[in-house]
Structure formats: C-alpha cells, structure tokens
Amino acid sequence: MSVLIYTEFAEGKFKKVALELASYAKKVAESLGTTLTAVTVNAGDVSELGKYGVDKVLKVTDSKLDKFNAKAYADVVKQAAQKEGSKVVVLSSTTDSLYLAPIVAVGLDAGYASNVVALPVSTSPFQVKRNAFSSKGFNVTELTSDVKVLALAKNSFGLAEASGAAATEDFAVTLNDADFNIHIQNQEKASGKVSIADAEIVVSGGRGLKGPENWGMIEELAGVLGAATACSKPVSDLDWRPHSEHVGQTGKPVASNLYIAVGISGAIQHIAGINASKVKVVINSDPEAPFFKVADYGIVGDAFQIVPELTKKLKEFKANNN
Amino acid sequence: MKILVCISHVPDTTAKINFTNGDTEFDTNGVQFVINPNDEFGLTRAIWFKEKQGAHVTVVNVGGAETEATIRKALAIGADEAIRVNAVPTDGFAVAKQLAEVVKAGSYDVVICGKESLDYNGGMVPGMLASMLGYNFVNSCVGVEVEGSNATLIREIDGGKETLTTNLPLVIGGQKGIVEEKDLRIPNMRGIMTARTKALNVMEPVAADAKTKAVKFEKPAPKSAVKLISPDNLDELINLLHNEAKVI
Ligand SMILES: Cc1cc2nc3c(=O)[nH]c(=O)nc-3n(C[C@H](O)[C@H](O)[C@H](O)COP(=O)(O)OP(=O)(O)OC[C@H]3O[C@@H](n4cnc5c(N)ncnc54)[C@H](O)[C@@H]3O)c2cc1C
C-alpha cells in the first residue's frame, strides 16, 4: 500500500527535487495512513532519503539502465509500484520524470495529474490542486482511477526533514528488449552552469540591456547568487543569448524561488513563463513597464547603474552571511 | 511516409483566463482560440517533410464542432486532410484513447504531438498515446530527421540536449526547436481557399472513460502591490529578500 516515489540520482547525489518529492510524498503517505517507498536506479549511497521521510528504498542496479531510457525506467517504476501495492505514485517535474509519468500511468491503468502544487485537497475522493493555463489559474483535479500517478511541480512544497532511516532492499526488475529501442548517441550538457530547470534563482535580461556585450553584469550577478541566467524572447531571437535561455510562453517555464528581471518589459507572453516563480524582482527604467504589476519588489532606474552596484552589495552580504 | 499531427485547440496566449459556472468551467466568452503553439511547431515540421521528402499529412483533433476553425487553419497551413473525433475532451487519457484508434485505422508512421497543451498543461497525451500503441516515443523533442524507417531525434534534457536514434513507427512530443518560430507559416489566401476543398472527416468516438476530472478552478490570489525600492537604497532590497521573502 506504500506511496511510491521515483527519486532521481545524478552525479553522486540525489537531486534536490527528489528530496522535495520525498518530503511531499511522506505527508501524502501519512494522510493515507501508510508508509513511503522510494525506488532508485543505479544510485550509490541512498541513506539521505531517510532524512526526508522515506521508510524503504528499493534499489535497482542494472548496467542496462546506466543511461536514462523512458520505457525501461517506466518498467522499473511500474514493477516497484506493483510490488508495493502502491495506489499513489509520485514523480518530480524534471524533463526525464515528465517523460516517464504518462508511460507509468498507462502501465498501471492509472489517472495522471501533472503540475501538482500542494498536498491533496482531499484523499477520498482523491483531489489535487494543479497549475493550469500557464500558471494563470489552478485546477482542482479528481483522480477517479484506483491507482493514481502525480507529478509534483518544482519548488512547490519545499524540503521537510524527518528523523528516520530508510531500510534498503535490492530490487530486480524484468526488462525486455523492446524497452531499448531508443538509442542515445550523444549528450551535450552545459557544465559548470546552473540550468534554468534546476535553478533556485534566475537572473534574466531583456532588450533593455541593449546588446550581448552587456551580459557580463548579468552573469556576474547570477554568479554571486548561484543563479541561472535567462532572457526574454527578442534577446534570443537577436542571438544575443542562446535559445535555451529564452523563457516565457514559447520558451522555458521558470519555477524558481526568486526571479530577477532586468530590462524586461513584462509582456504577457513573458510573464506566462515565470508566473510559477515565487518572488519576482524587477529592475526597469520605465515606471510604466507592465512587469511592475506582477513584481513583488521593483526598482525604477537604469540597469547599467543598479546591477553592478547590487552585485557589489550582494557580494558583501554573502561574505558576511556565510 | 504518413504523418499524423495531433492538434489541440487552446485559448490564445494573450487570452484573459476566467472561470464561470461557480468556477467549474473555463469561461470561453470573448476568448480567441488557436492551434496549440507546441502543436503548430510540429505541424510546420510535418509540412516541411511533405515538401522536402514527400509525406502525406493528416491533422487530428478530438473536440466538438467549435474546433473546426482551428482545424481549417491547419489545413490552410498545408495539411492534406483532417479528422475531427467528435468528442468533448475530458482528460488526457480519454483523448489518447481516441487518438490511438485514429492511428490504428490510418497506420501512420510518425505521429507528432505537442509536448503539452497550453490550457491544462497536462503533458500526458503523447506518452499515453505511444504507450497504448506500443510505438517508440521521444518527448520534449527539439529536432527530428527521418530516413527510410530510421529517425534521428534531438531531445531536450535538463541542462542540455541529447541525440537519439530509433525506428518508425514513432510518436513525438514536440516543442519549439522542432522548427524555429521564424519558420512558422501564416496561412495565405491560396492556402485558405484550398483548405475549403480538403476533407475534414468527422469520426464518432469509441467508448473511453476518463480517469481524471477537473472539478474546480481557481485564480491565483490577487497580488499585493509591488514594493518599490529606491535605486539609492539597494541594501533595503537585500534586507527584504533575506528577511521578508527569505529567498537569499
Ligand atoms: C505568440 C507570441 C509568443 C511570445 N512568446 C514569448 C516568450 O516566450 N517569452 C518572451 O519573453 N516574449 C515572448 N513574446 C514576445 C513578447 O510579446 C515581448 O515582445 C517580449 O517579451 C519583450 O521583450 P523585452 O521585454 O526584453 O523587450 P522590450 O519590450 O523591448 O522591453 C525592454 C525593456 O527594457 C527597459 N529598459 C530599457 N533600457 C533600460 C535600462 N537602461 N535599464 C533598465 N531597463 C531598461 C524598457 O523600459 C523596457 O521595458 C511572444 C510574443 C508573441 C506574439
């Protein structure tokens, strides 16, 4: 009956979203009067999961699963759910987990709700609140199937530490050849840079920065904050910045804790992509810029003066607070 | 090559989002509907295949008669024919089930969906459809080439991209990058005129029970007004971010 989660492990540790997922799912398990099981694939030390409420870890170790493969990983999650008799399976909202979740749902004949932002509104009937309309609204969804699959939106719950240690168990899964029909040829990852998807803080620049040569100050500010850099659409269209940084309705969505927008007007299509960010700071020389209507904190002024000054002060602040 | 492009009919990106009937329904009043942007990228790629390599492109939508203007637009952009499955979409599972029937009946080699629709943002139809069909599936796709029965795809991953190879039949969850925005097509007069003569077949749905239902909608709580900080007092911003917002 355990609630089951699939926890992503990369570069020797659990991703932060996996720990957030455990924190969330523990509370779901408690409200259902059951325990929490995590399934891991080729993870090393799994003891950290216990600190976030996981009661049991099913460790899958198989060299065929060294590279992520949605179909095969879906088999892992499905077989783990079947073993545990799980009625609720929760995944993160990483690109990989969102690739898996619908496959898992079909495999378990389950209803699926993505973008879940809070603990269930009720567990009987089973209702969850999810983001919809590019975060311009919420939708309470009822899952009417016996088994339910959820994907938790990033940074929507936070971390909740628990005291406890997880029991671990090796778990062998049955994989079939058809699972490996898709072959990875190569991967390109920007190393040493925080990606928008993982970032807690995002510093974003718009056309107000005038040209690519002025991005040094955005990068410096991001550096001090350990933030990812992003941009508005015209900036990537003009090739001032790579397309992978374009956020908004047609670009990437951002669900960071802090979004700092510099020289971005705040057009509706841009806002659609950052609605899910918690705290928004806007720096813009035009007091009428629409971004001020959705921002939490605003500074009306010239970015070329404010950003370097802010970076300097943040450096001092960090030095005194670490 | 037979390509099926699944298109969803969604509120225009600038539409004001309101709810009605005791917040149980999306208020369509005054809302302009468009082809879901992620699907439009996929449709454009399908038309590219048709023109460069030869392909027959069918578009399909699961929806009531009100979606036909959106379907006609897809025909005007260049699809050869269209299918509307005459069912009001209830959830992603039920939609995928209807689409699976269409795919089986038409034995398509490549099925292109958008990775998610911009109304419910469910992100479930492409993966569910592929699973129901037992087709190969690549999600968050930002590039696709097909040669014979082999396909090379580029998929977005967190922090980068990866290149994959597989074979047909194939379902794709596509997004911007599968073509660039500048390559999107606007229907021209000739396209609009010929679209009128293209077949828009209406199929009756198969029985498919939804597994989820939208019970209620809410708007985000009204935001308190922005706190303006003087450019001469950046310490205050840092203080607020640290002590009030607790984000640094
Ligand atoms: C279908 C569609 C989809 C779209 N999707 C997206 C999307 O996904 N993402 C996106 O971003 N846009 C998108 N757009 C474009 C969007 O409508 C806006 O054009 C865009 O967001 C504007 O970018 P910007 O704010 O950087 O530039 P601008 O509108 O040019 O604004 C620049 C801002 O910088 C300020 N500024 C200038 N100088 C300074 C200075 N020295 N210091 C401080 N501030 C300064 C100005 O006051 C202004 O507010 C889309 C549009 C359409 C039609």
XYZ file of C-alpha atoms and ligand atoms in Angstrom:
623
model
C 0.000 0.000 0.000
C 3.021 2.308 0.360
C 3.104 5.541 -1.542
C 5.860 5.164 -4.140
C 8.241 7.786 -5.486
C 10.890 7.616 -8.167
C 13.919 9.565 -6.969
C 16.451 10.876 -9.468
C 20.092 10.480 -8.624
C 22.822 12.221 -10.598
C 26.500 12.928 -10.165
C 26.766 11.061 -6.916
C 23.763 12.503 -5.117
C 20.023 12.837 -5.113
C 18.680 15.802 -6.993
C 17.093 18.406 -4.795
C 13.756 17.784 -6.488
C 13.985 14.163 -5.337
C 14.306 15.298 -1.722
C 11.411 17.710 -2.180
C 9.430 14.843 -3.670
C 10.173 12.652 -0.653
C 9.159 15.457 1.729
C 5.870 15.865 -0.092
C 5.084 12.193 -0.546
C 5.774 11.471 3.126
C 2.919 13.808 4.035
C 0.680 12.156 1.439
C 1.563 8.747 2.858
C 0.758 9.932 6.384
C -2.614 11.235 5.330
C -3.336 7.845 3.782
C -2.066 6.069 6.896
C 0.723 4.327 5.071
C 4.486 4.379 4.530
C 6.723 5.830 1.845
C 8.866 3.762 -0.504
C 11.361 5.207 -2.957
C 12.708 3.404 -5.983
C 16.187 4.358 -7.199
C 18.093 3.409 -10.324
C 21.840 2.852 -10.068
C 22.099 5.158 -7.069
C 25.052 4.913 -4.717
C 24.515 5.884 -1.106
C 20.772 6.203 -0.529
C 20.850 6.997 3.188
C 19.940 10.641 2.587
C 16.403 9.652 1.603
C 15.640 8.562 5.150
C 16.192 12.134 6.325
C 13.310 13.251 4.141
C 10.803 10.673 5.280
C 11.438 7.652 3.079
C 10.780 4.435 5.000
C 12.077 1.986 2.448
C 14.281 2.179 -0.612
C 14.042 -0.302 -3.460
C 17.468 -0.188 -5.079
C 17.591 -1.175 -8.702
C 21.090 -1.798 -10.032
C 21.454 -2.715 -13.674
C 24.075 -1.537 -16.157
C 21.453 -1.568 -18.910
C 19.916 1.365 -17.066
C 23.070 3.471 -16.956
C 21.529 5.900 -19.393
C 18.044 7.220 -18.889
C 15.537 5.415 -21.043
C 11.890 6.315 -20.509
C 10.354 3.000 -21.400
C 12.728 0.892 -19.349
C 12.594 3.271 -16.391
C 8.798 3.203 -16.620
C 9.014 -0.583 -16.223
C 11.092 -0.045 -13.097
C 8.549 2.312 -11.556
C 5.628 0.138 -12.586
C 7.114 -3.043 -11.166
C 8.074 -1.258 -7.951
C 4.508 0.042 -7.608
C 3.127 -3.412 -8.178
C 5.477 -4.929 -5.642
C 4.483 -2.360 -3.033
C 0.794 -2.426 -3.947
C 1.032 1.348 -4.288
C -2.148 3.222 -5.041
C -0.321 6.536 -5.288
C 2.871 7.033 -7.300
C 4.520 10.452 -7.306
C 7.250 11.734 -9.620
C 9.139 15.026 -9.940
C 8.759 17.541 -12.749
C 12.167 17.141 -14.298
C 12.252 16.597 -18.037
C 13.023 12.906 -17.502
C 10.308 12.290 -14.936
C 7.698 14.080 -17.026
C 8.735 11.810 -19.909
C 8.184 8.759 -17.699
C 4.997 9.630 -15.888
C 2.403 9.108 -18.665
C 4.021 5.796 -19.608
C 3.865 4.691 -15.982
C 0.229 5.793 -15.815
C -0.780 3.679 -18.808
C 1.218 0.756 -17.423
C -0.676 0.924 -14.147
C -4.013 1.847 -15.748
C -3.863 4.963 -13.599
C -5.127 8.515 -13.872
C -2.333 11.079 -14.023
C -2.125 14.658 -12.803
C 0.962 16.760 -13.514
C 1.922 20.198 -12.177
C 0.611 19.388 -8.709
C 1.329 22.298 -6.374
C 0.038 21.248 -2.956
C -0.923 18.337 -0.739
C -4.162 16.650 -1.808
C -7.245 18.771 -1.183
C -8.877 15.523 -0.109
C -7.828 11.885 -0.284
C -11.332 10.456 -0.620
C -12.284 11.414 -3.264
C -8.654 11.954 -4.278
C -8.340 15.572 -5.372
C -5.225 17.608 -6.043
C -4.611 21.223 -6.937
C -2.524 21.769 -10.037
C -1.268 24.669 -12.076
C -3.061 25.233 -15.362
C -3.250 27.888 -18.060
C 0.468 28.576 -17.752
C 0.016 29.301 -14.058
C -2.714 31.849 -14.726
C -5.072 29.576 -12.826
C -5.327 26.475 -10.687
C -7.340 23.412 -11.414
C -8.568 21.011 -8.749
C -8.437 17.595 -10.404
C -10.061 14.456 -9.130
C -8.363 11.170 -9.932
C -11.100 8.577 -10.204
C -8.919 5.554 -11.012
C -7.832 3.010 -8.415
C -4.130 3.834 -8.902
C -3.065 7.466 -9.176
C 0.069 8.977 -10.668
C 1.079 12.531 -9.775
C 3.925 14.791 -10.831
C 4.866 17.437 -8.282
C 5.679 20.912 -9.615
C 9.179 22.118 -8.789
C 9.691 24.277 -5.692
C 6.024 23.990 -4.813
C 6.453 22.207 -1.493
C 9.987 22.716 -0.235
C 12.029 20.379 1.917
C 10.785 18.873 5.162
C 13.310 16.933 7.168
C 12.218 13.935 9.153
C 14.083 11.806 11.607
C 14.482 8.307 10.466
C 16.480 5.883 8.456
C 15.285 4.104 5.390
C 15.508 0.352 5.093
C 17.043 -0.676 1.792
C 16.267 -3.637 -0.360
C 17.796 -4.698 -3.667
C 15.137 -4.960 -6.294
C 15.492 -6.813 -9.572
C 13.287 -5.770 -12.455
C 12.345 -7.605 -15.602
C 13.273 -5.617 -18.672
C 12.564 -6.617 -22.233
C 14.339 -5.877 -25.487
C 11.576 -3.617 -26.742
C 12.434 -1.256 -23.875
C 15.703 -0.459 -25.581
C 14.527 0.633 -28.999
C 15.734 4.158 -28.482
C 19.476 4.689 -28.559
C 21.297 7.664 -27.128
C 24.037 8.805 -29.490
C 25.378 11.729 -27.547
C 24.627 14.270 -24.858
C 25.556 17.901 -24.678
C 25.342 19.473 -21.270
C 26.471 22.900 -20.291
C 28.870 22.042 -17.498
C 29.555 24.234 -14.524
C 26.466 26.309 -15.212
C 23.222 26.238 -13.307
C 20.437 25.215 -15.653
C 17.150 27.093 -15.670
C 15.325 23.892 -14.800
C 17.300 23.284 -11.624
C 17.781 26.867 -10.530
C 16.517 28.280 -7.267
C 17.314 31.761 -8.517
C 17.178 33.041 -12.081
C 18.610 36.335 -13.295
C 17.089 37.324 -16.607
C 17.859 40.113 -19.036
C 15.763 41.738 -21.750
C 16.189 44.013 -24.686
C 16.763 46.856 -22.240
C 20.350 45.619 -21.921
C 20.993 46.931 -25.430
C 23.405 44.243 -26.622
C 25.196 40.961 -25.904
C 28.313 42.812 -24.794
C 26.438 43.942 -21.688
C 25.660 40.468 -20.389
C 28.779 40.348 -18.267
C 26.970 42.172 -15.478
C 24.032 39.745 -15.633
C 26.412 36.810 -15.391
C 28.242 38.387 -12.513
C 25.046 38.991 -10.591
C 23.967 35.409 -11.309
C 27.379 34.182 -10.199
C 27.099 35.819 -6.799
C 23.654 34.337 -6.275
C 24.436 30.889 -7.681
C 21.709 31.621 -10.182
C 20.961 30.559 -13.733
C 20.828 33.194 -16.449
C 17.840 33.643 -18.736
C 16.460 36.136 -21.228
C 13.350 37.377 -22.992
C 12.427 36.175 -26.448
C 13.707 39.093 -28.551
C 17.093 38.676 -26.902
C 17.392 35.085 -28.085
C 15.833 35.956 -31.454
C 18.579 38.545 -31.895
C 21.133 35.868 -30.967
C 22.423 37.891 -28.053
C 21.863 34.775 -25.942
C 21.290 31.090 -26.710
C 17.759 29.858 -27.323
C 17.988 27.584 -24.324
C 17.790 30.702 -22.138
C 14.577 32.061 -23.610
C 11.835 31.945 -21.013
C 8.149 32.529 -21.497
C 5.113 31.094 -23.100
C 7.044 29.832 -26.122
C 10.288 29.357 -24.247
C 11.073 27.655 -20.986
C 8.926 27.898 -17.904
C 10.664 29.048 -14.743
C 9.550 27.968 -11.281
C 12.367 29.406 -9.220
C 12.156 30.858 -5.745
C 13.495 34.177 -6.993
C 13.310 35.671 -10.485
C 15.191 38.879 -11.163
C 14.171 40.584 -14.397
C 16.460 43.273 -15.736
C 15.363 45.463 -18.652
C 12.385 43.255 -19.477
C 9.071 44.975 -20.149
C 6.855 42.192 -18.824
C 4.792 41.330 -21.890
C 2.057 38.811 -21.169
C 3.880 36.039 -23.058
C 6.971 36.531 -20.949
C 5.019 36.595 -17.688
C 3.250 33.362 -18.648
C 6.557 31.575 -18.345
C 7.534 32.954 -14.966
C 4.203 33.036 -13.123
C 5.180 29.993 -11.140
C 8.225 31.752 -9.667
C 7.686 32.764 -6.080
C 9.368 36.115 -5.679
C 9.876 38.493 -8.577
C 12.215 41.459 -8.594
C 12.084 43.910 -11.471
C 14.670 46.466 -12.496
C 13.417 48.721 -15.258
C 13.899 52.375 -16.193
C 10.274 52.766 -17.219
C 7.936 53.103 -14.219
C 5.042 52.158 -16.516
C 6.579 48.825 -17.533
C 3.874 46.164 -17.103
C 6.294 43.962 -15.182
C 5.821 46.158 -12.098
C 2.211 44.943 -11.892
C 3.287 41.369 -11.216
C 6.504 42.024 -9.314
C 6.988 41.763 -5.573
C 9.872 44.206 -5.455
C 10.709 46.817 -8.017
C 13.418 49.332 -8.703
C 12.784 52.073 -11.210
C 16.118 53.051 -12.649
C 18.960 52.402 -15.018
C 20.100 48.791 -15.030
C 23.613 49.820 -16.001
C 23.999 51.601 -12.684
C 21.882 49.353 -10.478
C 23.093 45.880 -11.440
C 26.828 46.386 -10.754
C 26.029 48.148 -7.507
C 23.643 45.386 -6.446
C 26.234 42.742 -7.298
C 28.805 44.536 -5.168
C 26.452 44.780 -2.199
C 25.363 41.162 -2.544
C 28.989 40.066 -2.504
C 29.437 41.866 0.798
C 26.222 40.410 2.130
C 27.248 36.884 1.140
C 30.663 37.340 2.697
C 29.057 38.349 5.995
C 26.371 35.707 5.978
C 28.185 32.556 5.062
C 5.563 8.488 -45.101
C 2.213 9.001 -43.419
C 2.283 11.637 -40.715
C -0.453 12.379 -38.230
C -0.281 15.697 -36.380
C -2.412 15.923 -33.243
C -3.602 19.435 -32.661
C -5.248 20.873 -29.638
C -7.500 23.912 -29.740
C -6.440 26.267 -26.953
C -7.022 29.861 -25.812
C -4.728 32.369 -27.488
C -1.626 33.122 -25.462
C -2.856 36.596 -24.558
C -6.361 35.478 -23.530
C -7.632 36.558 -20.142
C -8.294 33.493 -18.049
C -11.643 33.484 -16.250
C -13.886 30.803 -14.862
C -17.639 30.512 -14.816
C -20.499 28.392 -13.540
C -19.322 28.509 -9.933
C -15.683 28.222 -11.053
C -16.285 24.792 -12.549
C -15.683 25.757 -16.172
C -13.253 27.785 -18.224
C -15.027 30.897 -19.468
C -14.721 30.938 -23.252
C -16.500 34.264 -23.524
C -14.527 36.590 -25.763
C -11.629 34.148 -25.969
C -9.883 33.594 -29.271
C -8.785 30.000 -29.846
C -5.668 28.957 -31.733
C -3.681 25.850 -32.614
C -1.698 24.939 -29.510
C 1.748 26.527 -30.100
C 3.684 23.292 -29.401
C 1.498 21.544 -31.991
C 1.990 24.313 -34.521
C 5.746 23.735 -34.421
C 5.100 20.039 -35.100
C 2.663 20.798 -37.890
C 5.196 23.033 -39.595
C 7.797 20.273 -39.367
C 5.314 17.825 -40.929
C 4.692 20.205 -43.830
C 8.451 20.502 -44.243
C 8.679 16.687 -44.583
C 5.880 16.784 -47.134
C 7.631 19.374 -49.243
C 11.191 18.116 -48.938
C 10.838 14.345 -48.705
C 7.282 13.587 -49.651
C 4.747 12.801 -46.947
C 1.008 12.731 -46.531
C -0.011 14.904 -43.605
C -3.244 14.414 -41.697
C -4.226 16.544 -38.729
C -6.498 15.284 -35.996
C -8.322 16.967 -33.177
C -10.561 15.467 -30.530
C -13.224 18.065 -29.983
C -16.664 19.444 -30.651
C -17.696 21.215 -33.865
C -16.409 24.522 -32.450
C -12.826 23.404 -33.094
C -13.289 23.224 -36.860
C -11.997 26.738 -37.471
C -8.729 25.695 -35.803
C -8.616 22.513 -37.897
C -9.247 24.509 -41.094
C -6.318 26.711 -40.189
C -4.095 23.620 -40.029
C -5.363 22.646 -43.481
C -4.664 26.163 -44.752
C -1.106 25.878 -43.439
C -0.682 22.810 -45.637
C -2.026 19.581 -44.109
C -3.636 17.323 -46.715
C -6.643 16.197 -44.762
C -8.163 16.394 -41.330
C -10.047 14.286 -38.864
C -12.172 15.502 -36.009
C -13.118 12.929 -33.427
C -16.474 14.150 -32.273
C -15.991 14.046 -28.511
C -15.559 16.750 -25.932
C -12.126 16.053 -24.436
C -12.476 15.085 -20.796
C -8.954 14.120 -19.817
C -5.654 13.218 -21.420
C -6.242 9.506 -21.035
C -9.558 9.630 -22.887
C -8.061 11.831 -25.619
C -5.110 9.471 -26.058
C -7.534 6.562 -26.362
C -9.435 8.282 -29.186
C -6.199 9.203 -30.938
C -4.945 5.622 -30.653
C -7.990 4.471 -32.629
C -7.265 7.035 -35.336
C -3.625 5.952 -35.550
C -4.548 2.269 -35.804
C -7.126 2.918 -38.510
C -4.726 5.012 -40.588
C -1.466 3.154 -39.851
C 0.636 6.283 -39.579
C 4.421 6.055 -39.479
C 5.014 9.209 -37.490
C 2.631 10.823 -35.013
C 3.566 14.332 -33.932
C 2.006 15.841 -30.824
C 2.951 18.947 -28.877
C 4.658 18.047 -25.593
C 1.873 19.799 -23.710
C -1.131 21.969 -24.419
C -1.153 25.477 -23.072
C -4.559 25.228 -21.404
C -4.387 22.316 -18.986
C -0.602 21.850 -19.329
C -1.131 18.152 -18.716
C 1.766 16.830 -20.770
C 0.195 13.409 -20.888
C -1.316 12.718 -24.293
C 1.854 11.961 -26.304
C 3.297 9.487 -23.783
C -0.024 7.803 -23.165
C -0.728 7.520 -26.868
C 2.668 5.976 -27.564
C 2.209 3.501 -24.714
C -1.242 2.493 -25.872
C 0.107 1.880 -29.375
C 3.419 0.330 -28.377
C 5.178 2.879 -30.608
C 8.598 4.321 -29.910
C 8.307 7.650 -28.152
C 10.517 10.695 -27.773
C 9.342 13.584 -25.622
C 10.493 17.233 -25.428
C 11.679 16.858 -28.971
C 13.585 19.792 -30.496
C 14.745 18.150 -33.711
C 13.718 15.285 -35.959
C 15.034 13.766 -39.188
C 13.585 10.687 -40.856
C 15.280 8.491 -43.436
C 13.506 5.375 -44.563
C 12.365 3.724 -41.378
C 15.053 5.324 -39.220
C 14.680 8.502 -37.229
C 17.238 10.728 -35.544
C 15.882 12.988 -32.853
C 17.153 15.649 -30.525
C 15.531 15.802 -27.130
C 15.847 18.468 -24.507
C 17.210 17.271 -21.177
C 17.688 19.321 -18.031
C 20.740 21.458 -18.719
C 21.279 20.353 -22.317
C 20.271 18.173 -25.224
C 20.737 14.631 -26.376
C 20.659 12.987 -29.784
C 18.753 9.724 -30.137
C 18.118 7.249 -32.901
C 15.182 4.922 -33.257
C 12.930 3.440 -35.868
C 9.381 4.021 -37.035
C 6.588 3.910 -36.064
C 7.187 6.773 -33.714
C 5.309 9.241 -31.525
C 6.909 12.616 -30.854
C 6.140 15.125 -28.106
C 7.413 18.256 -29.849
C 8.089 21.837 -28.932
C 9.809 24.939 -30.255
C 13.066 23.890 -31.873
C 11.481 21.123 -33.923
C 11.218 24.155 -36.158
C 12.111 27.719 -35.253
C 9.477 30.336 -34.696
C 10.564 32.315 -37.748
C 9.733 29.267 -39.862
C 6.117 29.029 -38.703
C 3.677 29.638 -41.527
C 0.814 32.007 -41.699
C -1.990 30.705 -43.935
C -2.053 32.662 -47.192
C -5.091 33.309 -49.362
C -4.392 30.348 -51.607
C -3.985 28.068 -48.591
C -7.248 29.309 -47.128
C -9.083 28.760 -50.432
C -7.724 25.228 -50.973
C -8.372 24.334 -47.325
C -12.063 24.662 -48.081
C -11.890 21.823 -50.560
C -9.858 19.474 -48.364
C -11.568 16.672 -46.499
C -12.462 17.229 -42.859
C -13.718 13.847 -41.782
C -15.751 13.551 -38.625
C -15.323 10.290 -36.729
C -17.531 9.178 -33.901
C -15.621 8.391 -30.698
C -15.047 4.965 -29.189
C -16.011 4.371 -25.587
C -13.230 5.787 -23.389
C -13.636 6.582 -19.735
C -11.648 9.449 -18.347
C -9.575 8.718 -15.256
C -9.466 12.276 -14.016
C -11.875 15.161 -13.973
C -11.499 18.862 -13.447
C -13.758 19.642 -10.510
C -12.964 23.262 -9.851
C -10.817 26.168 -10.977
C -9.250 28.955 -9.001
C -7.455 32.128 -9.887
C -4.251 32.950 -8.070
C -4.832 35.160 -5.035
C -4.709 38.830 -6.002
C -1.185 40.072 -5.674
C -0.299 42.814 -3.291
C 1.161 45.878 -4.958
C 4.836 45.921 -5.822
C 7.143 47.310 -3.145
C 9.213 49.985 -4.798
C 12.724 50.449 -3.582
C 14.867 53.442 -4.323
C 17.889 52.766 -6.545
C 19.924 54.530 -3.876
C 18.909 52.040 -1.239
C 19.870 48.619 -2.546
C 20.632 47.450 0.995
C 16.911 47.567 1.600
C 16.305 45.194 -1.285
C 18.856 42.758 0.076
C 17.325 43.033 3.513
C 13.819 42.352 2.165
C 14.972 39.402 0.076
C 16.757 37.953 3.077
C 14.382 38.657 5.945
C 10.959 39.098 4.376
C 10.946 36.923 1.259
C 13.622 34.549 2.634
C 14.974 33.736 -0.806
C 18.632 34.671 -0.358
C 2.930 34.374 -29.875
C 3.965 35.118 -29.084
C 4.735 34.406 -28.186
C 5.724 35.053 -27.428
N 6.451 34.337 -26.525
C 7.351 34.997 -25.736
C 8.113 34.315 -24.755
O 8.008 33.091 -24.601
N 8.990 35.000 -23.999
C 9.168 36.346 -24.130
O 9.988 36.925 -23.394
N 8.473 37.014 -25.055
C 7.586 36.390 -25.861
N 6.907 37.087 -26.805
C 7.324 38.500 -27.043
C 6.722 39.461 -26.062
O 5.445 39.855 -26.524
C 7.619 40.705 -25.927
O 7.868 41.237 -27.203
C 8.954 40.440 -25.249
O 8.791 39.713 -24.038
C 9.646 41.750 -24.958
O 10.969 41.511 -24.517
P 11.745 42.619 -23.667
O 10.925 42.961 -22.507
O 13.108 42.082 -23.430
O 11.927 43.826 -24.688
P 11.222 45.234 -24.775
O 9.762 45.083 -24.917
O 11.968 45.970 -25.797
O 11.454 45.885 -23.372
C 12.689 46.268 -22.892
C 12.501 46.879 -21.508
O 13.739 47.316 -21.038
C 13.607 48.544 -20.367
N 14.882 49.263 -20.386
C 15.481 49.884 -21.436
N 16.668 50.410 -21.065
C 16.829 50.115 -19.773
C 17.848 50.376 -18.821
N 18.968 51.048 -19.143
N 17.686 49.943 -17.563
C 16.576 49.277 -17.206
N 15.583 48.990 -18.053
C 15.714 49.411 -19.334
C 12.496 49.249 -21.101
O 11.868 50.184 -20.253
C 11.575 48.087 -21.493
O 10.581 47.873 -20.507
C 5.927 36.456 -27.585
C 5.147 37.153 -28.495
C 4.178 36.506 -29.241
C 3.362 37.311 -30.200
